Every structure is written in C-alpha cells, then in structure tokens.
Amino acid sequence: MDLAVKLIVFLPLLAAFVAGFFGRAIGDRGAQVVTTGALLVAAALSWFVFFKVGFGGAGGTARLATWIVSGTFDVAWALRIDTLTAVMLIVVTTVSSMVHLYAVGYMADDKSVPRFMAYLSLFTFAMLMLVTADNLVQMFFGWEGVGLASYLLIGFWYDRPSANAAAIKAFVVNRVGDFGFALGIFALYLLTGSVQFDAIFKAAPELAKITFPLLGCAVPALTACCLLLFIGAMGKSAQLGLHTWLPDAMEGPTPVSALIHAATMVTAGVFMVARCSPLFEYSQVALDVVTVVGASTAIFAATVGLTQYDIKRVIAYSTCSQLGYMFFALGVSAYPAGMFHLMTHAFFKALLFLGAGSVIHAMHHEQDMRHMGGLKDKIPQTYWLMWIGTLALAGIGIPGIGGFAGFHSKDVILESAYAAHTAVGGYAFWLGIVAAFLTAFYSCRLMFLTFHGKPHDKHHYDHAHESPPSMLIPLYVLAAGAIVAGFLGEAWFVGHHEKEFWRASILILPDHHALHGAHDVPTWVKWSPLVVAVAGIGLAWWFYVKSSFGLPKMMVDAFPAVHRFFFKKWYFDELYDLMFVRPSFWLGRQLWKKGDIGIIDGVGPNGLAAGSQRLAGVLGRTQSGYLYHYAFAMLIGVALLVTWYMLSRGR
C-alpha cells in the first residue's frame, strides 16, 4: 500500500513535469493524455487505499527521506496514511481527474494547453502533499504549493488585467492567513520541541494547562496556537474576513474554478482543523470561535449569492457558504460530519461548476445570467445534470428515508449544532437553517434564469450547442456521486460505524457529544432543513417563473438599500479598500515622491552626484591644454605658497 500512496502523490508531479517542460515536443494531445492518464490512475489507486484503510484497518506512515536536521529540529518527508488522509485522497484525485478530462474539451481551442494541464497537475500534487503530511512543516509546504498553483491558474489568461488582479488578490489575502498559520507552527514547536503531529498531539493535554502573560492577562497557550492555525484555515477556506479573494478567482478558466473551489484548495482549511482535532478539543474557546466564524460565513455568503448575476460567482458564494457549514460542524466537535459534508460537497459542487462551464461553453463564454434564458432545450443533458447538483446542494431528501448527497451531510451538521446545546451551537443552527432556505432559493434562481423563460441573447442562443463527450462524461460521474455519496457514506462517516471508520485519525473528547446527540434531536429539527429548502425552491419558482421575472424587480425597487448591501457583498471590498488599499497607496506615493525622489534622489543623483558633475564641469574648464595657462597657474601656486610661508614665519 505504501507504493500505491507514493504513486498517488508523485504521479501528478511527474505529469506536471512532462507537460510543463516537454509540452512543445509532445503537443496539446500528448500533454492532455499524460496528465489526465496520471490522474485517472491516481484516482483508481486512491479508491483502493480508501477501502484498504477505511474498511480494512490498514494505515501507518511511509518515510521518504530526511528533509531538515538542525539541532533538535528534525523534519522528514513522510506520507501519513489514515482514514482522514484516505478520504481526502479520493476527494482530491477523483475531482481532479474529472477536471483534467473536462479540460480536454473545454480548453481545446486555447493556445497554451500544455501549460494549463501542467498547472492543474502541479496543483493536485501540492494538495496531495498537504493531505498526506506527517508534520506541520510538510503540510505548510503543500499549503504554500497550492497557493502558488492557484495564483498561476487564476491568472492563467495573463493578458487579461482582471485575471492578473484576481490572481494577485488571492495570493495577497492568503498570505495574511498563512502568516497566522506560520506563527501557529512556530508556537507549537516552541512549546513542544517538535512539528510532528503525533508528538504535538501527545503533548496537547499538558499544553492546555500552560498560560503566558499578555497585556496583564494570562492567555492559554494552546488556545493561542489553535487560533493562529485557524487564521490560516480562514484564509485558505475563504471564511468571513478573509473571503474576498474567492469570488474574484472566477477570472480563471472554469476547470480551475471547479478544482480550486469545489474539492481541493478551499477545503484545505477544513482538513487542517480536522487533522488538528487533538489540539482543538482541549480549547473550548478556539472551538467556539470556529463555530461562530463558520456560521457567520454561511449566512453572509448565502445573502450575497441572492443578488449576483455571474453564474460562476453565484456558485462561488455557495461554496463559501457551504464551507461555513463544514467549519461550524468542526466547531461543535462534529468532525466526522464536517468531513462527510466536505466529501459530498466535492461531488455536487464540482458538478455545478463544470455544468456552469458547459453553459458558458454553449453561450460562447457569456457568464451573465441576464443574457441567458431558455437553454433547457438547447443543452438538455447539462440542464438535467445541473438539476441533480442543485437538488443536492439544496439538501433535498426525506428524513428516515434518504435523498441527495447534500441532504445526508448537511442535515447531520445542523442536527449536531442543535444537539450541542450551547449558545454558539444554537447560533450556528438557526443561521444554518436560514442559510439553507437562501441556498435553495439562489440555487434555483440560477437554474430558472439560465434555463427557463425566453432567450435574452438570440445570437448566442441560436448558436448554443451541447458540450462534447469529454465534458459531459465528468458531469455524469460527478452526478452519480451527488446522488449516491450520501447513502454510501452516512453509516460509516457519521452513523453506527463511525468510531470504527475514523479510528485514531480524529479525536472527540467524551464530554463533546454533539454528533451522537444528533441522532436523538426532536422531529421538527430533522424536518426543518427540508421544509425551508422546499420553501426556497417554491419561492424561486414564484419569483422567476410564475411572475415572469416581474416580481424580482419589484422587490429590488421596494428594498433598494438591502439589495445594494447584498449586491455589494456587505461592502467588504470597499471597507478593505478604505482601510488597507488606499493607505498603502498613499504611503507608497509618499515614500516615492518624498523618500525616493525627494531624499534619495535629492541627496544622491540630484544632490551629491549632480554637484560633483557641476564641479567637474567648472574644473574641466581649467584644463585648456595651453602651456602658458599651466605655467601661470604654477606661478600663482608658488606665490601663494611663499606668501603663506612668510606670514607663518612672521607670527
């Protein structure tokens, strides 16, 4: 099995190397075959490892090489293989392989196909390195690797200023979170003398007793470490405050959106917190912060998704909202529920992103839903596949019987939040219920605006056509996951086989009983998500089908301030522009004009250097080349010397 894991991790790297450095030699088709083939093999091996580890009990650590040895600091390259890793392996490789296959058709006419395929495979390798890490430094290597690859992918069309700006924004915002993550790693090494997970986790109970003074207060050391780690998770997983990069990242090609925002990069923060559950379990303050931030993100992103018109941005804000669900599940110690939703969400969200790409492909790269409409007869396969993803996202299913994948995973999160019987758990539950209603509404709004009603752009509508098989096959695979993943995973992830499945990869202390209590919540709690989801779907149908699109305009006219607030994304971009961007530009201009030009150039090139040049010009005039000029100067010099000598002797 060690060999299988090594192949899973390094096949994408090898494929990226071949496509990136030999792309011109092997051509577009060769790059597509190498990278897609490598990912399909990695995906097949990942499912083998998943069943071997999750159901067979195998696992362990495969040491590759020594990396850093400096005094007591010892870091090795090692691949950690447990259930948590196995779940992430199937999520990352399955979605990535489908994205690679989808890109064969979607990027067929692009002029830089080998470079794009190499970037996709490089991103996948970095993510796999992150989820298989056995220590925090190796995890940070993968963490920064996906950041680099996302920068390259978001800005892939570098001739577009908007793509460059979005790539820079994603890179900078993530650096804020990564700085917190790095500080957390430093603090844990300072406290434990190790960055290896097992050593840190073993020391957690003792770390919970340590405090340090700060501003006259005794601050729990473990809580500080967990909060620093969570700041890193907030940046990578686009939680409220560090979320602003996520919607702008839609400037990249649609396969990038599916890969980054569905199953891989944005779930890295969720995985990291779940991996560090032995630390977070001993800090209730940190868990409460995770819960509040996650719940707040879920409702924030859902309200913004109501008003967006770019089809990809609606799905991006949906991703942000669903990540909020995952985090507040972790915050109430329902880690298996959060990971369950991460897995199911990967299938239906990748399906929606790639389905949106199929729509954009049919509409000749038009992304504004106001220019669409009536497409269900033009691209029927995409239409029905996207309905599967939409119903899975909305969480449609019948309690006690079953439903789409999102129904199984999202409902257990809400039930766990309620069963926590804490103030923050109640806060998360009620915001989660409201967000579930909004999710169903804006998801169906997307479907009705895109596929129903009359065409709003007749030229694009007349030329619309169904996507090629290379784009549709991944949609069918992901649709199958969106239908059956919940049924297949519920018993093992959060059901009666939960302890057997997760074993030692996740720690839940005995007094944290939210997940177990989720099975015994009142009936109204179990039915509430379905009721609000159906209400959201019905309201969307009334707004965008029954009323022939007149009712939405009436609502906007009746509540312009509310609509503007949601449409402007709660003014976070404007606030950050006022707080950080403008002061930074002002400071830069001052340093440029007064510091660089005024002082450095004034003293240097325009000061001493210019003065020396002027003096050289004056002195240069004395070098006439005439002998009598030099003789006269020598006589003057001798006269001055004799005068000085006589005057000095006279004193």
XYZ file of C-alpha atoms in Angstrom:
651
model
C 0.000 0.000 0.000
C 2.966 2.326 0.599
C 3.799 2.078 -3.095
C 0.201 2.965 -4.011
C 0.287 6.096 -1.854
C 3.637 7.162 -3.313
C 2.254 6.758 -6.830
C -0.863 8.729 -5.916
C 1.227 11.645 -4.681
C 4.013 11.714 -7.268
C 2.231 10.731 -10.494
C 0.670 14.232 -10.774
C 4.093 15.803 -10.172
C 5.661 13.663 -12.882
C 2.816 14.531 -15.258
C 3.219 18.246 -14.498
C 6.957 17.988 -15.217
C 6.419 16.238 -18.554
C 3.630 18.562 -19.726
C 5.388 21.680 -18.486
C 8.888 21.074 -19.845
C 8.141 18.903 -22.863
C 4.765 20.314 -23.871
C 6.020 21.623 -27.203
C 7.566 18.276 -28.046
C 4.533 16.121 -27.197
C 1.908 18.675 -28.282
C -1.509 19.504 -26.865
C -2.856 15.976 -27.157
C 0.240 14.463 -25.591
C 0.034 16.819 -22.599
C -3.647 16.002 -22.146
C -3.048 12.251 -22.309
C -0.111 12.317 -19.879
C -1.747 14.496 -17.219
C -5.260 13.048 -17.471
C -3.962 9.486 -17.567
C -1.786 10.062 -14.496
C -4.740 11.484 -12.557
C -7.071 8.660 -13.565
C -4.506 6.137 -12.307
C -4.052 8.159 -9.101
C -7.829 8.249 -8.599
C -8.142 4.477 -9.026
C -5.321 3.909 -6.553
C -6.918 6.380 -4.122
C -10.122 4.357 -4.023
C -8.056 1.231 -3.402
C -6.283 2.941 -0.484
C -9.599 4.315 0.818
C -11.195 0.876 1.076
C -7.983 -0.637 2.428
C -7.618 1.978 5.177
C -11.231 2.907 5.907
C -12.660 -0.592 5.944
C -9.615 -2.810 6.319
C -7.827 -1.006 9.127
C -4.527 -0.614 7.271
C -2.516 2.560 7.688
C 0.701 3.990 9.008
C 3.473 6.323 7.894
C 5.741 5.917 4.890
C 9.028 7.752 5.436
C 10.566 9.034 2.210
C 13.681 10.945 3.234
C 15.225 13.254 5.800
C 14.469 16.867 4.976
C 15.808 19.229 7.673
C 18.050 18.426 10.649
C 19.265 21.346 12.754
C 19.894 20.749 16.444
C 16.679 19.379 17.903
C 14.726 20.405 14.801
C 14.207 17.261 12.742
C 11.789 17.188 9.802
C 11.359 14.264 7.431
C 9.475 13.767 4.194
C 6.828 11.251 5.220
C 3.371 10.238 3.992
C 0.766 9.775 6.745
C -1.871 7.225 5.808
C -5.026 7.093 7.913
C -8.761 7.452 7.347
C -8.659 11.239 7.237
C -5.959 11.091 4.572
C -7.810 8.391 2.644
C -10.989 10.483 2.459
C -9.060 13.475 1.155
C -7.230 11.314 -1.377
C -10.443 10.136 -3.034
C -11.908 13.637 -2.978
C -8.851 15.338 -4.470
C -7.933 12.753 -7.100
C -11.497 11.946 -8.205
C -12.469 15.569 -8.734
C -9.078 16.478 -10.201
C -9.165 13.590 -12.679
C -12.651 14.649 -13.806
C -11.481 18.248 -14.133
C -8.493 17.129 -16.218
C -10.782 15.133 -18.510
C -13.251 18.027 -18.712
C -10.428 20.439 -19.613
C -9.642 18.346 -22.699
C -12.839 19.637 -24.278
C -13.200 22.992 -22.539
C -9.651 24.216 -23.279
C -9.381 22.588 -26.714
C -9.035 25.917 -28.539
C -6.665 27.545 -26.065
C -3.167 28.381 -27.259
C -1.438 27.159 -24.064
C -2.939 23.734 -23.389
C 0.273 22.040 -22.108
C 0.924 24.880 -19.672
C -2.653 24.689 -18.366
C -2.554 20.926 -17.911
C 0.818 21.195 -16.165
C -0.573 23.781 -13.743
C -3.569 21.543 -12.958
C -1.326 18.578 -12.181
C 1.076 20.719 -10.148
C -1.847 21.993 -8.090
C -3.032 18.432 -7.480
C 0.438 17.324 -6.360
C 0.664 20.204 -3.870
C -2.755 19.359 -2.457
C -1.854 15.684 -2.138
C 1.378 16.617 -0.373
C -0.688 18.712 2.045
C -3.180 15.982 2.950
C -0.550 13.248 3.333
C 1.787 15.357 5.500
C 3.029 13.804 8.718
C 4.215 17.107 10.188
C 3.308 20.776 10.146
C 6.265 21.889 8.019
C 5.457 19.436 5.251
C 1.824 20.495 5.466
C 2.940 24.107 5.137
C 4.949 23.150 2.039
C 1.792 21.760 0.431
C -0.183 24.708 1.791
C 2.072 27.200 0.020
C 2.254 24.959 -3.031
C -1.481 25.142 -3.632
C -1.254 28.897 -3.088
C 1.372 29.194 -5.802
C -0.515 26.911 -8.198
C -3.784 28.778 -7.598
C -2.005 32.040 -8.430
C -0.808 30.520 -11.712
C -4.231 29.078 -12.550
C -6.341 32.105 -11.632
C -4.034 34.326 -13.686
C -3.684 31.753 -16.489
C -5.067 34.206 -19.043
C -2.373 36.713 -18.127
C -3.273 39.040 -20.997
C -6.434 39.985 -19.087
C -5.858 42.697 -16.461
C -8.803 41.399 -14.418
C -7.243 37.916 -14.241
C -3.909 39.336 -13.107
C -5.613 41.455 -10.454
C -7.636 38.462 -9.204
C -4.521 36.270 -9.000
C -2.641 38.930 -7.028
C -5.618 39.437 -4.704
C -5.893 35.701 -3.996
C -2.156 35.499 -3.348
C -2.046 38.514 -1.007
C -5.170 37.651 1.008
C -3.948 34.097 1.500
C -0.596 35.414 2.720
C -2.445 37.063 5.613
C -3.884 33.728 6.686
C -0.630 31.912 6.006
C 1.210 34.300 8.319
C -1.108 33.221 11.149
C -0.593 29.571 10.241
C 3.206 30.008 10.298
C 3.054 31.690 13.709
C 0.988 28.761 14.973
C 3.646 26.322 13.759
C 6.402 28.363 15.439
C 4.449 28.491 18.696
C 3.796 24.744 18.741
C 7.459 23.995 18.091
C 8.449 26.380 20.879
C 6.068 24.644 23.291
C 6.629 21.019 22.296
C 10.033 20.934 20.591
C 8.503 19.131 17.612
C 6.455 19.732 14.465
C 5.495 16.074 14.040
C 1.775 15.500 14.541
C 1.920 12.545 16.922
C 4.376 14.315 19.241
C 2.313 17.519 19.287
C -0.975 15.694 19.821
C 0.504 13.672 22.681
C 1.501 16.906 24.422
C -1.924 18.569 23.971
C -3.361 17.766 27.449
C -0.316 19.345 29.103
C -0.311 22.311 26.719
C -3.869 23.062 27.806
C -2.518 23.857 31.284
C 0.121 26.356 30.105
C -0.517 30.106 30.013
C 1.609 33.105 29.079
C 1.229 36.771 30.090
C -0.141 39.234 27.537
C -1.248 42.779 28.409
C -1.669 41.785 32.021
C -3.759 38.707 31.233
C -2.905 35.012 31.427
C -3.540 33.672 27.908
C -3.906 29.891 27.433
C -1.046 28.837 25.171
C -2.966 26.070 23.406
C -5.869 28.400 22.624
C -3.473 30.920 21.105
C -1.892 28.197 18.953
C -5.266 26.916 17.762
C -6.495 30.402 16.883
C -3.332 31.084 14.900
C -3.798 27.837 12.998
C -7.430 28.738 12.382
C -6.422 32.092 10.881
C -4.562 30.081 8.269
C -7.676 27.984 7.693
C -9.793 31.133 7.348
C -7.601 32.395 4.530
C -7.363 29.152 2.593
C -11.041 28.260 3.080
C -12.363 31.793 2.494
C -14.060 32.382 5.825
C -15.618 35.705 6.741
C -12.966 38.398 6.793
C -10.514 36.589 4.538
C -13.085 35.535 1.938
C -12.694 38.384 -0.543
C -10.337 36.511 -2.885
C -12.750 33.654 -3.605
C -15.321 35.263 -5.964
C -12.633 37.178 -7.864
C -10.868 33.885 -8.518
C -13.628 33.170 -11.061
C -11.432 35.023 -13.555
C -9.602 31.751 -14.151
C -10.914 29.140 -16.620
C -13.932 27.185 -15.388
C -11.983 23.934 -14.766
C -9.863 25.977 -12.358
C -12.988 27.122 -10.531
C -14.111 23.529 -10.093
C -10.712 22.329 -8.930
C -9.928 25.158 -6.517
C -13.380 25.997 -5.212
C -15.104 22.639 -5.100
C -12.942 19.978 -3.592
C -9.342 20.946 -3.128
C -7.767 24.238 -2.104
C -10.743 25.701 -0.245
C -11.193 22.521 1.772
C -7.567 22.576 2.960
C -8.536 24.674 5.985
C -11.317 22.262 6.943
C -8.930 19.334 6.647
C -6.266 21.095 8.723
C -8.652 21.789 11.603
C -9.928 18.198 11.482
C -6.343 16.906 11.437
C -5.584 19.064 14.493
C -8.688 17.919 16.384
C -6.488 16.602 19.253
C -5.426 20.230 19.786
C -8.760 21.976 19.254
C -10.590 19.538 21.532
C -8.675 20.930 24.509
C -9.563 24.554 23.742
C -13.260 25.358 24.027
C -12.602 28.995 23.183
C -10.998 28.024 19.875
C -13.905 25.684 19.064
C -16.412 28.443 19.821
C -14.551 30.852 17.538
C -14.577 28.262 14.748
C -18.327 27.774 15.225
C -19.196 31.479 15.183
C -16.987 32.274 12.187
C -18.336 29.295 10.243
C -21.983 30.108 10.938
C -21.471 33.792 10.133
C -19.782 32.885 6.865
C -22.640 30.559 5.918
C -25.265 33.292 6.238
C -23.084 36.055 4.772
C -22.257 34.178 1.578
C -25.854 32.990 1.171
C -27.195 36.558 1.253
C -24.634 37.697 -1.317
C -25.449 34.769 -3.590
C -29.037 36.004 -3.835
C -28.082 39.054 -5.883
C -25.188 38.021 -8.147
C -25.657 37.642 -11.905
C -22.397 35.984 -12.927
C -23.235 32.268 -12.997
C -19.829 31.267 -11.623
C -19.890 33.861 -8.839
C -23.221 32.544 -7.574
C -21.694 29.080 -7.262
C -18.534 30.553 -5.709
C -20.520 32.249 -2.939
C -22.387 28.983 -2.479
C -19.017 27.298 -1.898
C -18.119 29.947 0.666
C -21.431 29.326 2.449
C -21.037 25.539 2.451
C -17.534 25.854 3.853
C -19.141 27.765 6.706
C -21.309 24.712 7.404
C -18.226 22.496 7.497
C -16.467 24.789 9.944
C -19.306 25.114 12.414
C -19.586 21.324 12.339
C -15.931 21.188 13.397
C -16.607 23.873 15.990
C -19.216 21.752 17.788
C -16.789 18.781 17.662
C -18.757 17.010 14.926
C -15.589 16.499 12.868
C -16.911 13.415 11.018
C -19.979 15.426 9.959
C -17.782 18.225 8.637
C -15.634 15.768 6.679
C -18.754 13.985 5.427
C -20.068 17.267 4.021
C -16.638 18.015 2.563
C -16.795 14.753 0.649
C -20.379 15.054 -0.620
C -19.962 18.760 -1.371
C -16.974 17.960 -3.592
C -19.174 15.930 -5.923
C -22.162 18.228 -6.300
C -20.221 21.488 -6.269
C -17.747 20.276 -8.892
C -20.796 19.143 -10.866
C -22.316 22.626 -10.656
C -19.084 24.396 -11.596
C -18.427 22.134 -14.553
C -22.101 22.361 -15.524
C -21.784 26.141 -15.468
C -18.733 25.739 -17.698
C -20.855 23.724 -20.110
C -23.374 26.582 -20.180
C -20.602 29.140 -20.734
C -19.164 26.959 -23.499
C -22.581 26.774 -25.161
C -23.069 30.546 -24.854
C -19.633 31.371 -26.318
C -18.128 32.409 -22.961
C -21.071 34.503 -21.786
C -21.347 34.317 -17.966
C -24.084 36.853 -17.163
C -27.325 35.009 -16.429
C -29.328 38.046 -17.585
C -28.147 37.269 -21.115
C -29.199 33.631 -20.937
C -32.624 32.007 -20.620
C -34.465 29.203 -22.416
C -31.411 26.935 -22.652
C -33.020 23.766 -21.336
C -33.997 22.655 -24.844
C -30.618 23.573 -26.316
C -28.434 21.748 -23.791
C -30.790 19.232 -22.141
C -28.103 16.959 -20.700
C -26.379 19.851 -18.963
C -29.774 21.050 -17.740
C -30.746 17.812 -16.006
C -27.259 17.197 -14.643
C -27.210 20.656 -13.102
C -30.599 19.992 -11.523
C -29.059 16.996 -9.777
C -26.300 19.226 -8.409
C -28.812 21.889 -7.410
C -31.049 19.489 -5.510
C -28.006 18.003 -3.775
C -26.854 21.490 -2.781
C -30.329 22.391 -1.545
C -30.323 19.227 0.593
C -33.470 17.609 -0.788
C -34.389 14.322 0.850
C -36.849 12.756 3.268
C -35.762 12.182 6.900
C -35.622 8.496 7.679
C -35.567 7.543 4.005
C -32.799 9.442 2.274
C -32.135 11.834 -0.560
C -29.393 13.553 -2.473
C -25.875 13.660 -1.053
C -26.196 17.136 0.438
C -29.283 16.080 2.374
C -27.381 13.426 4.313
C -24.342 15.535 5.159
C -25.824 18.999 5.693
C -28.687 17.769 7.842
C -26.393 15.935 10.243
C -24.379 19.155 10.628
C -27.485 21.127 11.566
C -28.651 18.389 13.916
C -25.214 18.293 15.570
C -25.265 22.062 16.081
C -28.663 21.792 17.753
C -27.568 18.781 19.828
C -24.559 20.667 21.169
C -26.998 22.573 23.449
C -24.665 25.556 23.676
C -25.138 29.215 22.833
C -22.784 29.050 19.861
C -24.361 25.774 18.750
C -27.788 27.409 18.752
C -26.388 30.397 16.879
C -24.975 28.059 14.219
C -28.164 26.000 13.988
C -30.501 28.911 13.346
C -28.187 30.693 10.941
C -27.695 27.351 9.192
C -31.458 26.936 8.807
C -31.814 30.421 7.307
C -28.822 29.783 5.043
C -30.440 26.512 3.883
C -33.537 28.465 2.790
C -31.414 31.053 0.964
C -29.283 28.332 -0.630
C -32.321 26.625 -2.133
C -33.607 29.988 -3.374
C -30.465 31.277 -5.087
C -29.579 27.842 -6.499
C -32.970 27.558 -8.204
C -32.777 31.232 -9.205
C -29.648 30.293 -11.153
C -31.459 27.404 -12.840
C -34.548 29.431 -13.737
C -32.623 32.441 -15.041
C -30.302 30.242 -17.102
C -32.564 27.539 -18.492
C -36.157 28.808 -18.302
C -38.037 31.762 -19.745
C -37.278 33.404 -23.055
C -33.772 33.774 -24.531
C -32.268 37.158 -23.743
C -29.446 36.936 -26.294
C -30.837 35.496 -29.505
C -27.492 35.370 -31.306
C -25.804 33.272 -28.611
C -28.975 31.231 -28.090
C -29.219 30.295 -31.766
C -25.630 29.057 -31.776
C -25.830 27.261 -28.400
C -24.987 23.562 -28.501
C -24.409 20.682 -26.117
C -20.881 20.080 -24.879
C -18.668 17.315 -26.305
C -18.409 13.911 -24.573
C -15.105 14.822 -22.897
C -17.019 17.498 -20.973
C -20.216 15.516 -20.355
C -18.644 12.283 -19.077
C -17.165 14.003 -15.975
C -20.578 15.546 -15.309
C -22.218 12.133 -15.268
C -19.562 10.726 -12.935
C -19.957 13.644 -10.525
C -23.755 13.439 -10.764
C -23.567 9.816 -9.678
C -21.565 10.934 -6.655
C -24.093 13.691 -5.922
C -26.839 11.058 -5.819
C -25.282 8.092 -4.005
C -22.416 9.502 -1.907
C -24.752 10.363 0.954
C -26.333 6.902 1.077
C -22.989 5.121 0.907
C -21.146 7.315 3.378
C -23.677 8.032 6.104
C -23.331 4.816 8.089
C -19.532 4.935 8.053
C -18.890 8.661 8.327
C -21.485 9.645 10.950
C -23.525 6.519 11.646
C -23.165 3.351 13.649
C -19.747 2.531 12.092
C -18.329 5.999 12.774
C -15.823 5.050 15.505
C -14.638 2.019 13.575
C -14.195 4.087 10.422
C -12.303 7.092 11.796
C -10.323 5.191 14.444
C -7.487 7.378 15.755
C -7.440 9.931 12.925
C -9.937 12.193 14.718
C -10.239 12.845 18.458
C -13.540 13.754 20.116
C -13.482 14.078 23.907
C -16.242 12.260 25.828
C -17.912 15.485 27.001
C -18.305 16.682 23.389
C -21.398 14.718 22.423
C -22.976 16.821 19.662
C -22.557 14.217 16.908
C -24.015 11.392 18.952
C -26.837 13.624 20.144
C -27.700 14.448 16.531
C -29.487 11.099 16.210
C -31.912 11.966 19.009
C -32.955 15.541 18.175
C -36.685 16.406 18.046
C -38.609 15.612 14.876
C -39.053 19.295 13.974
C -35.272 19.708 13.901
C -34.925 16.831 11.437
C -37.629 18.204 9.142
C -36.725 21.893 9.310
C -33.956 21.810 6.652
C -36.251 20.085 4.168
C -39.150 22.453 4.869
C -37.060 25.582 4.354
C -35.386 24.092 1.252
C -38.730 23.313 -0.368
C -39.945 26.795 0.598
C -36.854 28.315 -1.036
C -37.391 26.341 -4.241
C -41.060 27.294 -4.325
C -40.326 30.972 -3.762
C -37.687 30.957 -6.505
C -40.192 29.366 -8.906
C -42.780 32.017 -7.998
C -40.288 34.842 -8.474
C -38.617 33.723 -11.694
C -41.144 31.521 -13.494
C -44.644 32.247 -12.276
C -44.271 36.045 -12.145
C -42.443 36.166 -15.497
C -39.492 37.932 -13.857
C -41.515 40.963 -12.757
C -41.519 40.220 -9.028
C -37.726 40.382 -8.524
C -37.632 43.931 -9.916
C -40.476 44.927 -7.627
C -38.559 43.577 -4.634
C -35.403 45.433 -5.651
C -37.369 48.654 -6.069
C -39.081 48.144 -2.709
C -35.845 47.420 -0.797
C -33.029 49.122 -2.736
C -30.750 49.574 0.275
C -30.947 45.881 1.241
C -30.366 44.783 -2.346
C -27.399 47.143 -2.699
C -25.936 45.898 0.594
C -26.105 42.274 -0.552
C -25.042 43.036 -4.133
C -22.015 44.967 -2.862
C -21.071 41.927 -0.734
C -21.658 43.732 2.550
C -19.153 46.371 1.362
C -16.174 44.280 2.456
C -14.181 45.198 -0.643
C -14.936 48.886 -0.179
C -14.082 48.676 3.516
C -10.760 46.961 2.849
C -10.042 49.452 0.093
C -10.587 52.275 2.576
C -8.684 50.632 5.438
C -5.765 48.993 3.658
C -5.510 49.693 -0.078
C -5.781 53.487 -0.068
C -3.477 53.977 2.942
C -0.977 51.617 1.299
C -1.111 53.595 -1.947
C -0.811 56.886 -0.026
C 2.192 55.557 1.906
C 3.724 54.266 -1.317
C 3.307 57.630 -3.015
C 4.837 59.442 -0.040
C 7.812 57.088 0.026
C 8.146 57.503 -3.724
C 7.836 61.271 -4.011
C 9.335 62.407 -0.712
C 11.518 59.472 0.177
C 12.798 58.232 -3.164
C 12.661 61.399 -5.285
C 12.945 63.993 -2.507
C 15.583 62.451 -0.228
C 17.361 59.594 -2.013
C 17.388 61.193 -5.468
C 17.784 64.660 -3.937
C 20.860 63.688 -1.941
C 22.160 61.130 -4.416
C 21.625 61.535 -8.185
C 20.184 65.047 -7.913
C 22.400 66.129 -4.988
C 25.957 64.962 -4.494
C 26.193 63.331 -7.898
C 24.768 66.380 -9.675
C 27.004 68.697 -7.619
C 30.034 66.622 -8.468
C 29.069 66.778 -12.108
C 28.697 70.573 -11.998
C 32.008 70.950 -10.141
C 33.651 68.694 -12.693
C 32.329 70.945 -15.425
C 33.796 74.020 -13.774
C 37.132 72.370 -13.058
C 37.163 70.957 -16.537
C 37.403 74.452 -17.970
C 40.800 74.878 -16.311
C 42.164 72.044 -18.443
C 42.647 74.149 -21.573
C 45.754 72.405 -22.910
C 47.798 75.635 -23.252
C 51.249 75.603 -21.619
C 51.144 79.227 -20.548
C 47.894 78.605 -18.658
C 49.528 75.831 -16.664
C 52.689 77.956 -16.113
C 50.568 80.832 -14.874
C 48.701 78.511 -12.502
C 52.025 77.182 -11.187
C 53.301 80.737 -10.591
C 50.140 81.638 -8.724
C 50.568 78.479 -6.636
C 54.198 79.271 -5.860
C 53.265 82.848 -4.918
C 50.559 81.642 -2.585
C 52.923 79.109 -1.011
C 55.650 81.721 -0.438
C 53.114 84.161 0.991
C 51.798 81.548 3.401
C 55.361 80.645 4.453
C 56.372 84.233 5.098
C 53.230 85.020 7.047
C 53.539 81.907 9.155
C 57.253 82.672 9.988
C 56.352 86.219 10.820
C 53.965 85.013 13.523
